[in-house]
Amino acid sequence: MSKEASTHATGNKGWVGYRPELKVVDCTVRDGGLMNDHNFPLEFVQQIYAADCAAGVDYMEIGYKGMASMYPKTQYGLWKFCTEENMRRAIGEKKGATKISVMADAERTDFNDILPREKSVVDMVRVATYIHQIPSALEIVADAHNKGYETALNIMAVSTVPESELESALEIIVQSPVNILYVVDSFGTLYSEQIRGLVQRFQKFTIPAKKELGIHTHNNLQLAFANTIEAIVLGCNYVDASIAGLGRGAGNCPLELALSFLHNPKFKMRPILEAIQNTVEPHREALRWGFAIPYMLTGYLNQHPKAAMQFMEGDDFRNIIKFYDDAVQQP
Amino acid sequence: MSKEASTHATGNKGWVGYRPELKVVDCTVRDGGLMNDHNFPLEFVQQIYAADCAAGVDYMEIGYKGMASMYPKTQYGLWKFCTEENMRRAIGEKKGATKISVMADAERTDFNDILPREKSVVDMVRVATYIHQIPSALEIVADAHNKGYETALNIMAVSTVPESELESALEIIVQSPVNILYVVDSFGTLYSEQIRGLVQRFQKFTIPAKKELGIHTHNNLQLAFANTIEAIVLGCNYVDASIAGLGRGAGNCPLELALSFLHNPKFKMRPILEAIQNTVEPHREALRWGFAIPYMLTGYLNQHPKAAMQFMEGDDFRNIIKFYDDAVQQP
């Protein structure tokens, strides 16, 4: 760490300094794709990538490596599969400074779809797994690691996992070659004190094993940014965020808020604001991501947002009393 | 404190318990009035009051006691002045369980407008003051106290006050008869670590003097709820919030989120959701409160939101690049 770099983690300069090793991962296309079955037009991805390069964002997650045989192409768009050809159409042959990440779901990824790193524009493979899929997830990690990629592992729905079982999982995971473990608040249900407890539980395993930690939040309780800050202060060095918060349901930590907090002069705000105005916000009415009462209620109840997402897709989405009575108050 | 009541503050049961002495103050009409010069129709205030009574909210702040000679009635609505007659038209002669609070601005209040408590529906007078108006503010406090009211003091724009001067102010204030001091993040600029520092600085004075502390936040950085939680955990017992967050600029801590956190069984969510759907949200398009990039930028810069409010009132309010270039990037 360079001499001039004060840190949040050491607390000696509070938020005024910055931590140069902290990396920002833009999940706009990947997590936002959960709102439209990954049917963003090519230009959308091109514009997000250009914005990330101009803003100094470290990684852009471009989508999923979904197994072709599992998902009908009549329903799902390009960014569910992220073929090498389509990724290159979006970001060109010569890449900017922003690295490319793809997400691979445990049990839904064909190893053959992941090329050796030298033949791909991808830099990082992030494996998403539920607690019961860890062995499958670690096979993908090992394969990607052997092919030369940086690797990350996201344990999803961690708010529903008993602490003792989480510790068993962490014990196994840190023995793998994975570079980064992620604390993921899939349901947007966690308060900062719970984030603190989880990060510290992860760190019992990641610090001795010299793995990095990341944080991925959802905004169901308007706590995505606050929880991201909490994790940063505790030492998480990989920060997921999305432009205008575009992501599943209530969305993610807004990238523009994350950048405003980080104070690393390499990050530039204006390209992100341009992307908000010209690229992302025009989809607001159709996709309806972002804080809304139905998402608040599923978050509060530590439930998957799918009921709220279905409700928000309907014509009657302003009838929050109906959602409350149907989904929450009834047994 | 009753035996069954675990607390956030002691931390022994975390958020699972509740603190019965914690009071919620609904600021929807008062802070929301800053978005329309207090021109809410009578029915609006009636419906908010009914919702608060049904939901178990402890106080409703009904508006300001603005000096009639200072504000033209052609511009300002009823809730800028809160005459006894108009308050009674809104809430009836027989009050529900929810108490009534009014705000009195230092140097802008005529003592004669504040009746003896036994002649009024008002229970609490909250005095709002900038740091340079403390002596004037304390005159209003003393007058209201002598007339029989509960009293509170909000030091506004505390994020711009040097810490040494704040301590001088607190030293004076705790010698007054005021019941409650408020930490107020007027510009929505504070991170939770700053809220923590401020609350602890206030507590150096309020704990020995046996005064209560309150918290009032704004959502410019999507931290209003998180900062409210932080203050609650530290021991603040008066919590300001607004239905659907309706308040100046980016708005306040949403009341529905505050209630979801508090877990006191006396609080009911459904009446608040009804008020959101039927009473508050219909004003969204006209008033445009709530998180938006211009408010984020003034919050980030620790500035009063007035430039952002003016911008959001215009037809070009989606042109956030223009706001950024004009108000932020230029000297």
PDB file of C-alpha atoms in Angstrom, chain A residues 22-240:
ATOM      1  CA  LEU A  22     -10.426  -1.328  -3.453  1.00  0.00           C
ATOM      2  CA  LYS A  23     -12.039  -2.511  -6.717  1.00  0.00           C
ATOM      3  CA  VAL A  24     -15.477  -1.624  -8.043  1.00  0.00           C
ATOM      4  CA  VAL A  25     -17.464  -4.203 -10.020  1.00  0.00           C
ATOM      5  CA  ASP A  26     -20.290  -2.804 -12.155  1.00  0.00           C
ATOM      6  CA  CYS A  27     -23.173  -5.314 -12.175  1.00  0.00           C
ATOM      7  CA  THR A  28     -25.608  -3.218 -14.231  1.00  0.00           C
ATOM      8  CA  VAL A  29     -25.818  -5.574 -17.197  1.00  0.00           C
ATOM      9  CA  ARG A  30     -25.640  -8.815 -15.231  1.00  0.00           C
ATOM     10  CA  ASP A  31     -27.937  -8.100 -12.283  1.00  0.00           C
ATOM     11  CA  GLY A  32     -30.129  -5.747 -14.338  1.00  0.00           C
ATOM     12  CA  GLY A  33     -30.569  -8.599 -16.814  1.00  0.00           C
ATOM     13  CA  LEU A  34     -32.573 -10.435 -14.161  1.00  0.00           C
ATOM     14  CA  MET A  35     -35.306  -7.863 -14.848  1.00  0.00           C
ATOM     15  CA  ASN A  36     -35.633  -8.539 -18.596  1.00  0.00           C
ATOM     16  CA  ASP A  37     -34.293 -12.063 -19.130  1.00  0.00           C
ATOM     17  CA  HIS A  38     -31.003 -10.512 -20.274  1.00  0.00           C
ATOM     18  CA  ASN A  39     -32.538  -8.941 -23.358  1.00  0.00           C
ATOM     19  CA  PHE A  40     -30.544  -5.720 -23.375  1.00  0.00           C
ATOM     20  CA  PRO A  41     -29.689  -4.530 -26.880  1.00  0.00           C
ATOM     21  CA  LEU A  42     -26.046  -4.595 -27.912  1.00  0.00           C
ATOM     22  CA  GLU A  43     -25.806  -0.792 -27.741  1.00  0.00           C
ATOM     23  CA  PHE A  44     -26.835  -0.851 -24.089  1.00  0.00           C
ATOM     24  CA  VAL A  45     -23.883  -3.054 -23.176  1.00  0.00           C
ATOM     25  CA  GLN A  46     -21.539  -1.032 -25.371  1.00  0.00           C
ATOM     26  CA  GLN A  47     -22.563   2.176 -23.628  1.00  0.00           C
ATOM     27  CA  ILE A  48     -22.227   0.730 -20.135  1.00  0.00           C
ATOM     28  CA  TYR A  49     -18.785  -0.578 -20.964  1.00  0.00           C
ATOM     29  CA  ALA A  50     -17.697   2.790 -22.380  1.00  0.00           C
ATOM     30  CA  ALA A  51     -18.997   4.534 -19.269  1.00  0.00           C
ATOM     31  CA  ASP A  52     -17.146   2.131 -16.969  1.00  0.00           C
ATOM     32  CA  CYS A  53     -13.880   2.600 -18.866  1.00  0.00           C
ATOM     33  CA  ALA A  54     -14.243   6.388 -18.738  1.00  0.00           C
ATOM     34  CA  ALA A  55     -15.179   6.352 -15.052  1.00  0.00           C
ATOM     35  CA  GLY A  56     -12.288   4.153 -13.948  1.00  0.00           C
ATOM     36  CA  VAL A  57     -14.545   1.294 -12.832  1.00  0.00           C
ATOM     37  CA  ASP A  58     -12.404  -1.810 -12.331  1.00  0.00           C
ATOM     38  CA  TYR A  59     -14.696  -4.551 -13.637  1.00  0.00           C
ATOM     39  CA  MET A  60     -17.865  -4.781 -15.686  1.00  0.00           C
ATOM     40  CA  GLU A  61     -19.911  -7.943 -15.267  1.00  0.00           C
ATOM     41  CA  ILE A  62     -21.357  -8.609 -18.676  1.00  0.00           C
ATOM     42  CA  GLY A  63     -23.797 -11.389 -17.896  1.00  0.00           C
ATOM     43  CA  TYR A  64     -24.107 -15.126 -17.284  1.00  0.00           C
ATOM     44  CA  LYS A  65     -22.498 -18.165 -18.846  1.00  0.00           C
ATOM     45  CA  GLY A  66     -25.827 -19.994 -18.892  1.00  0.00           C
ATOM     46  CA  MET A  67     -25.850 -23.512 -20.322  1.00  0.00           C
ATOM     47  CA  ALA A  68     -27.437 -23.217 -23.759  1.00  0.00           C
ATOM     48  CA  SER A  69     -29.474 -26.400 -23.392  1.00  0.00           C
ATOM     49  CA  MET A  70     -31.152 -25.152 -20.207  1.00  0.00           C
ATOM     50  CA  TYR A  71     -32.577 -21.835 -21.417  1.00  0.00           C
ATOM     51  CA  PRO A  72     -34.723 -21.233 -24.510  1.00  0.00           C
ATOM     52  CA  LYS A  73     -33.198 -18.574 -26.728  1.00  0.00           C
ATOM     53  CA  THR A  74     -36.649 -17.413 -27.667  1.00  0.00           C
ATOM     54  CA  GLN A  75     -36.972 -16.122 -24.111  1.00  0.00           C
ATOM     55  CA  TYR A  76     -33.462 -15.249 -23.023  1.00  0.00           C
ATOM     56  CA  GLY A  77     -31.232 -12.599 -24.518  1.00  0.00           C
ATOM     57  CA  LEU A  78     -27.548 -12.589 -25.411  1.00  0.00           C
ATOM     58  CA  TRP A  79     -26.331 -11.781 -21.893  1.00  0.00           C
ATOM     59  CA  LYS A  80     -27.674 -15.000 -20.464  1.00  0.00           C
ATOM     60  CA  PHE A  81     -25.072 -16.897 -22.496  1.00  0.00           C
ATOM     61  CA  CYS A  82     -22.250 -14.414 -23.166  1.00  0.00           C
ATOM     62  CA  THR A  83     -20.678 -16.173 -26.090  1.00  0.00           C
ATOM     63  CA  GLU A  84     -17.209 -14.950 -26.925  1.00  0.00           C
ATOM     64  CA  GLU A  85     -18.501 -13.587 -30.212  1.00  0.00           C
ATOM     65  CA  ASN A  86     -21.237 -11.494 -28.611  1.00  0.00           C
ATOM     66  CA  MET A  87     -18.991 -10.174 -25.862  1.00  0.00           C
ATOM     67  CA  ARG A  88     -16.535  -8.981 -28.508  1.00  0.00           C
ATOM     68  CA  ARG A  89     -19.360  -7.309 -30.410  1.00  0.00           C
ATOM     69  CA  ALA A  90     -20.126  -5.355 -27.249  1.00  0.00           C
ATOM     70  CA  ILE A  91     -16.683  -4.386 -26.072  1.00  0.00           C
ATOM     71  CA  GLY A  92     -14.504  -4.651 -29.169  1.00  0.00           C
ATOM     72  CA  GLU A  93     -11.315  -6.593 -29.661  1.00  0.00           C
ATOM     73  CA  LYS A  94      -9.156  -4.111 -27.852  1.00  0.00           C
ATOM     74  CA  LYS A  95     -10.345  -3.687 -24.326  1.00  0.00           C
ATOM     75  CA  GLY A  96     -10.240  -0.558 -22.192  1.00  0.00           C
ATOM     76  CA  ALA A  97      -8.894  -0.499 -18.668  1.00  0.00           C
ATOM     77  CA  THR A  98     -12.089  -2.017 -17.270  1.00  0.00           C
ATOM     78  CA  LYS A  99     -11.820  -5.774 -16.852  1.00  0.00           C
ATOM     79  CA  ILE A 100     -14.640  -8.134 -17.795  1.00  0.00           C
ATOM     80  CA  SER A 101     -16.352 -10.494 -15.411  1.00  0.00           C
ATOM     81  CA  VAL A 102     -18.914 -13.184 -16.174  1.00  0.00           C
ATOM     82  CA  MET A 103     -21.127 -15.015 -13.747  1.00  0.00           C
ATOM     83  CA  ALA A 104     -21.409 -18.798 -13.796  1.00  0.00           C
ATOM     84  CA  ASP A 105     -24.254 -20.393 -11.870  1.00  0.00           C
ATOM     85  CA  ALA A 106     -23.390 -23.625 -10.106  1.00  0.00           C
ATOM     86  CA  GLU A 107     -25.001 -26.606 -11.877  1.00  0.00           C
ATOM     87  CA  ARG A 108     -26.067 -24.415 -14.790  1.00  0.00           C
ATOM     88  CA  THR A 109     -22.749 -23.898 -16.529  1.00  0.00           C
ATOM     89  CA  ASP A 110     -21.027 -25.991 -19.197  1.00  0.00           C
ATOM     90  CA  PHE A 111     -17.253 -25.955 -18.633  1.00  0.00           C
ATOM     91  CA  ASN A 112     -16.787 -26.145 -22.405  1.00  0.00           C
ATOM     92  CA  ASP A 113     -18.347 -22.697 -22.733  1.00  0.00           C
ATOM     93  CA  ILE A 114     -15.465 -21.182 -20.803  1.00  0.00           C
ATOM     94  CA  LEU A 115     -12.454 -20.757 -23.102  1.00  0.00           C
ATOM     95  CA  PRO A 116      -8.884 -20.566 -21.922  1.00  0.00           C
ATOM     96  CA  ARG A 117      -8.311 -17.025 -20.706  1.00  0.00           C
ATOM     97  CA  GLU A 118      -5.898 -16.128 -23.488  1.00  0.00           C
ATOM     98  CA  LYS A 119      -8.652 -16.781 -26.026  1.00  0.00           C
ATOM     99  CA  SER A 120     -11.276 -14.691 -24.220  1.00  0.00           C
ATOM    100  CA  VAL A 121     -12.011 -11.074 -23.356  1.00  0.00           C
ATOM    101  CA  VAL A 122     -13.076 -12.279 -19.917  1.00  0.00           C
ATOM    102  CA  ASP A 123     -10.791 -11.646 -16.945  1.00  0.00           C
ATOM    103  CA  MET A 124     -12.807 -12.961 -14.033  1.00  0.00           C
ATOM    104  CA  VAL A 125     -15.265 -15.815 -13.550  1.00  0.00           C
ATOM    105  CA  ARG A 126     -17.612 -15.335 -10.620  1.00  0.00           C
ATOM    106  CA  VAL A 127     -19.420 -18.444  -9.527  1.00  0.00           C
ATOM    107  CA  ALA A 128     -22.830 -18.011  -7.894  1.00  0.00           C
ATOM    108  CA  THR A 129     -23.914 -20.798  -5.607  1.00  0.00           C
ATOM    109  CA  TYR A 130     -26.451 -21.705  -3.010  1.00  0.00           C
ATOM    110  CA  ILE A 131     -25.126 -23.382   0.103  1.00  0.00           C
ATOM    111  CA  HIS A 132     -26.137 -26.844  -1.118  1.00  0.00           C
ATOM    112  CA  GLN A 133     -24.220 -26.467  -4.385  1.00  0.00           C
ATOM    113  CA  ILE A 134     -20.777 -25.645  -3.011  1.00  0.00           C
ATOM    114  CA  PRO A 135     -19.012 -28.761  -4.387  1.00  0.00           C
ATOM    115  CA  SER A 136     -20.376 -28.069  -7.891  1.00  0.00           C
ATOM    116  CA  ALA A 137     -19.416 -24.422  -7.555  1.00  0.00           C
ATOM    117  CA  LEU A 138     -15.875 -25.301  -6.571  1.00  0.00           C
ATOM    118  CA  GLU A 139     -15.519 -27.469  -9.668  1.00  0.00           C
ATOM    119  CA  ILE A 140     -16.251 -24.426 -11.812  1.00  0.00           C
ATOM    120  CA  VAL A 141     -13.822 -22.360  -9.735  1.00  0.00           C
ATOM    121  CA  ALA A 142     -11.071 -24.951 -10.218  1.00  0.00           C
ATOM    122  CA  ASP A 143     -11.725 -25.170 -13.952  1.00  0.00           C
ATOM    123  CA  ALA A 144     -11.699 -21.383 -14.378  1.00  0.00           C
ATOM    124  CA  HIS A 145      -8.600 -21.055 -12.221  1.00  0.00           C
ATOM    125  CA  ASN A 146      -6.801 -23.670 -14.314  1.00  0.00           C
ATOM    126  CA  LYS A 147      -7.797 -21.800 -17.457  1.00  0.00           C
ATOM    127  CA  GLY A 148      -6.075 -18.697 -16.097  1.00  0.00           C
ATOM    128  CA  TYR A 149      -8.971 -16.601 -14.802  1.00  0.00           C
ATOM    129  CA  GLU A 150      -9.352 -14.592 -11.640  1.00  0.00           C
ATOM    130  CA  THR A 151     -12.122 -16.290  -9.688  1.00  0.00           C
ATOM    131  CA  ALA A 152     -14.763 -15.244  -7.203  1.00  0.00           C
ATOM    132  CA  LEU A 153     -17.452 -17.140  -5.326  1.00  0.00           C
ATOM    133  CA  ASN A 154     -20.805 -15.654  -4.337  1.00  0.00           C
ATOM    134  CA  ILE A 155     -22.742 -17.589  -1.713  1.00  0.00           C
ATOM    135  CA  MET A 156     -26.310 -16.538  -2.432  1.00  0.00           C
ATOM    136  CA  ALA A 157     -29.158 -16.092   0.036  1.00  0.00           C
ATOM    137  CA  VAL A 158     -26.699 -16.076   2.914  1.00  0.00           C
ATOM    138  CA  SER A 159     -29.378 -14.510   5.122  1.00  0.00           C
ATOM    139  CA  THR A 160     -31.124 -17.899   5.214  1.00  0.00           C
ATOM    140  CA  VAL A 161     -28.061 -20.016   6.040  1.00  0.00           C
ATOM    141  CA  PRO A 162     -27.470 -21.187   9.627  1.00  0.00           C
ATOM    142  CA  GLU A 163     -24.224 -19.778  10.953  1.00  0.00           C
ATOM    143  CA  SER A 164     -22.723 -23.173  11.733  1.00  0.00           C
ATOM    144  CA  GLU A 165     -23.348 -24.394   8.174  1.00  0.00           C
ATOM    145  CA  LEU A 166     -21.933 -21.204   6.749  1.00  0.00           C
ATOM    146  CA  GLU A 167     -18.747 -21.815   8.710  1.00  0.00           C
ATOM    147  CA  SER A 168     -18.536 -25.351   7.319  1.00  0.00           C
ATOM    148  CA  ALA A 169     -18.889 -23.948   3.810  1.00  0.00           C
ATOM    149  CA  LEU A 170     -16.247 -21.287   4.384  1.00  0.00           C
ATOM    150  CA  GLU A 171     -13.838 -23.883   5.719  1.00  0.00           C
ATOM    151  CA  ILE A 172     -14.135 -25.826   2.465  1.00  0.00           C
ATOM    152  CA  ILE A 173     -14.117 -22.801   0.169  1.00  0.00           C
ATOM    153  CA  VAL A 174     -10.927 -21.228   1.462  1.00  0.00           C
ATOM    154  CA  GLN A 175      -9.072 -24.436   0.610  1.00  0.00           C
ATOM    155  CA  SER A 176      -9.951 -23.882  -3.061  1.00  0.00           C
ATOM    156  CA  PRO A 177      -7.943 -21.649  -5.409  1.00  0.00           C
ATOM    157  CA  VAL A 178     -10.707 -18.981  -5.419  1.00  0.00           C
ATOM    158  CA  ASN A 179      -9.390 -15.411  -5.123  1.00  0.00           C
ATOM    159  CA  ILE A 180     -12.426 -13.594  -3.750  1.00  0.00           C
ATOM    160  CA  LEU A 181     -15.368 -14.567  -1.549  1.00  0.00           C
ATOM    161  CA  TYR A 182     -18.496 -12.460  -1.608  1.00  0.00           C
ATOM    162  CA  VAL A 183     -20.957 -11.621   1.119  1.00  0.00           C
ATOM    163  CA  VAL A 184     -24.227 -11.460  -0.850  1.00  0.00           C
ATOM    164  CA  ASP A 185     -27.462 -10.071   0.572  1.00  0.00           C
ATOM    165  CA  SER A 186     -29.640 -11.611  -2.149  1.00  0.00           C
ATOM    166  CA  PHE A 187     -32.925 -10.689  -0.478  1.00  0.00           C
ATOM    167  CA  GLY A 188     -31.929  -7.185   0.636  1.00  0.00           C
ATOM    168  CA  THR A 189     -32.893  -8.096   4.156  1.00  0.00           C
ATOM    169  CA  LEU A 190     -29.796  -7.386   6.208  1.00  0.00           C
ATOM    170  CA  TYR A 191     -29.198  -4.508   8.618  1.00  0.00           C
ATOM    171  CA  SER A 192     -25.688  -3.118   8.944  1.00  0.00           C
ATOM    172  CA  GLU A 193     -25.147  -4.948  12.215  1.00  0.00           C
ATOM    173  CA  GLN A 194     -25.907  -8.205  10.403  1.00  0.00           C
ATOM    174  CA  ILE A 195     -23.536  -7.306   7.575  1.00  0.00           C
ATOM    175  CA  ARG A 196     -20.904  -6.651  10.223  1.00  0.00           C
ATOM    176  CA  GLY A 197     -21.488 -10.044  11.809  1.00  0.00           C
ATOM    177  CA  LEU A 198     -21.313 -11.817   8.440  1.00  0.00           C
ATOM    178  CA  VAL A 199     -18.200 -10.020   7.234  1.00  0.00           C
ATOM    179  CA  GLN A 200     -16.434 -10.821  10.493  1.00  0.00           C
ATOM    180  CA  ARG A 201     -17.526 -14.461  10.233  1.00  0.00           C
ATOM    181  CA  PHE A 202     -16.168 -14.665   6.682  1.00  0.00           C
ATOM    182  CA  GLN A 203     -12.940 -12.974   7.775  1.00  0.00           C
ATOM    183  CA  LYS A 204     -12.262 -15.689  10.362  1.00  0.00           C
ATOM    184  CA  PHE A 205     -11.586 -17.869   7.320  1.00  0.00           C
ATOM    185  CA  THR A 206     -10.538 -15.493   4.549  1.00  0.00           C
ATOM    186  CA  ILE A 207      -7.847 -13.585   6.438  1.00  0.00           C
ATOM    187  CA  PRO A 208      -5.742 -16.628   7.397  1.00  0.00           C
ATOM    188  CA  ALA A 209      -6.239 -18.028   3.875  1.00  0.00           C
ATOM    189  CA  LYS A 210      -5.278 -14.682   2.290  1.00  0.00           C
ATOM    190  CA  LYS A 211      -8.469 -14.446   0.238  1.00  0.00           C
ATOM    191  CA  GLU A 212     -10.125 -11.134  -0.616  1.00  0.00           C
ATOM    192  CA  LEU A 213     -13.688 -10.330   0.448  1.00  0.00           C
ATOM    193  CA  GLY A 214     -16.403  -8.668  -1.624  1.00  0.00           C
ATOM    194  CA  ILE A 215     -19.846  -7.249  -0.901  1.00  0.00           C
ATOM    195  CA  HIS A 216     -23.027  -7.430  -3.006  1.00  0.00           C
ATOM    196  CA  THR A 217     -26.161  -5.774  -1.662  1.00  0.00           C
ATOM    197  CA  HIS A 218     -29.791  -5.194  -2.630  1.00  0.00           C
ATOM    198  CA  ASN A 219     -31.817  -2.114  -1.831  1.00  0.00           C
ATOM    199  CA  ASN A 220     -35.085  -3.573  -0.517  1.00  0.00           C
ATOM    200  CA  LEU A 221     -34.726  -1.680   2.773  1.00  0.00           C
ATOM    201  CA  GLN A 222     -32.836   1.309   1.305  1.00  0.00           C
ATOM    202  CA  LEU A 223     -29.737  -0.078   2.992  1.00  0.00           C
ATOM    203  CA  ALA A 224     -27.716  -1.200  -0.042  1.00  0.00           C
ATOM    204  CA  PHE A 225     -25.320   1.757   0.082  1.00  0.00           C
ATOM    205  CA  ALA A 226     -25.123   1.815   3.876  1.00  0.00           C
ATOM    206  CA  ASN A 227     -24.358  -1.907   4.012  1.00  0.00           C
ATOM    207  CA  THR A 228     -21.756  -1.510   1.293  1.00  0.00           C
ATOM    208  CA  ILE A 229     -20.056   1.209   3.334  1.00  0.00           C
ATOM    209  CA  GLU A 230     -20.174  -1.031   6.414  1.00  0.00           C
ATOM    210  CA  ALA A 231     -18.435  -3.825   4.513  1.00  0.00           C
ATOM    211  CA  ILE A 232     -15.840  -1.448   3.056  1.00  0.00           C
ATOM    212  CA  VAL A 233     -14.999  -0.072   6.483  1.00  0.00           C
ATOM    213  CA  LEU A 234     -14.502  -3.640   7.718  1.00  0.00           C
ATOM    214  CA  GLY A 235     -12.076  -4.376   4.899  1.00  0.00           C
ATOM    215  CA  CYS A 236     -14.031  -5.711   1.900  1.00  0.00           C
ATOM    216  CA  ASN A 237     -12.021  -4.751  -1.168  1.00  0.00           C
ATOM    217  CA  TYR A 238     -14.443  -5.805  -3.920  1.00  0.00           C
ATOM    218  CA  VAL A 239     -17.557  -3.662  -4.160  1.00  0.00           C
ATOM    219  CA  ASP A 240     -20.484  -4.555  -6.404  1.00  0.00           C
TER     220      ASP A 240
END
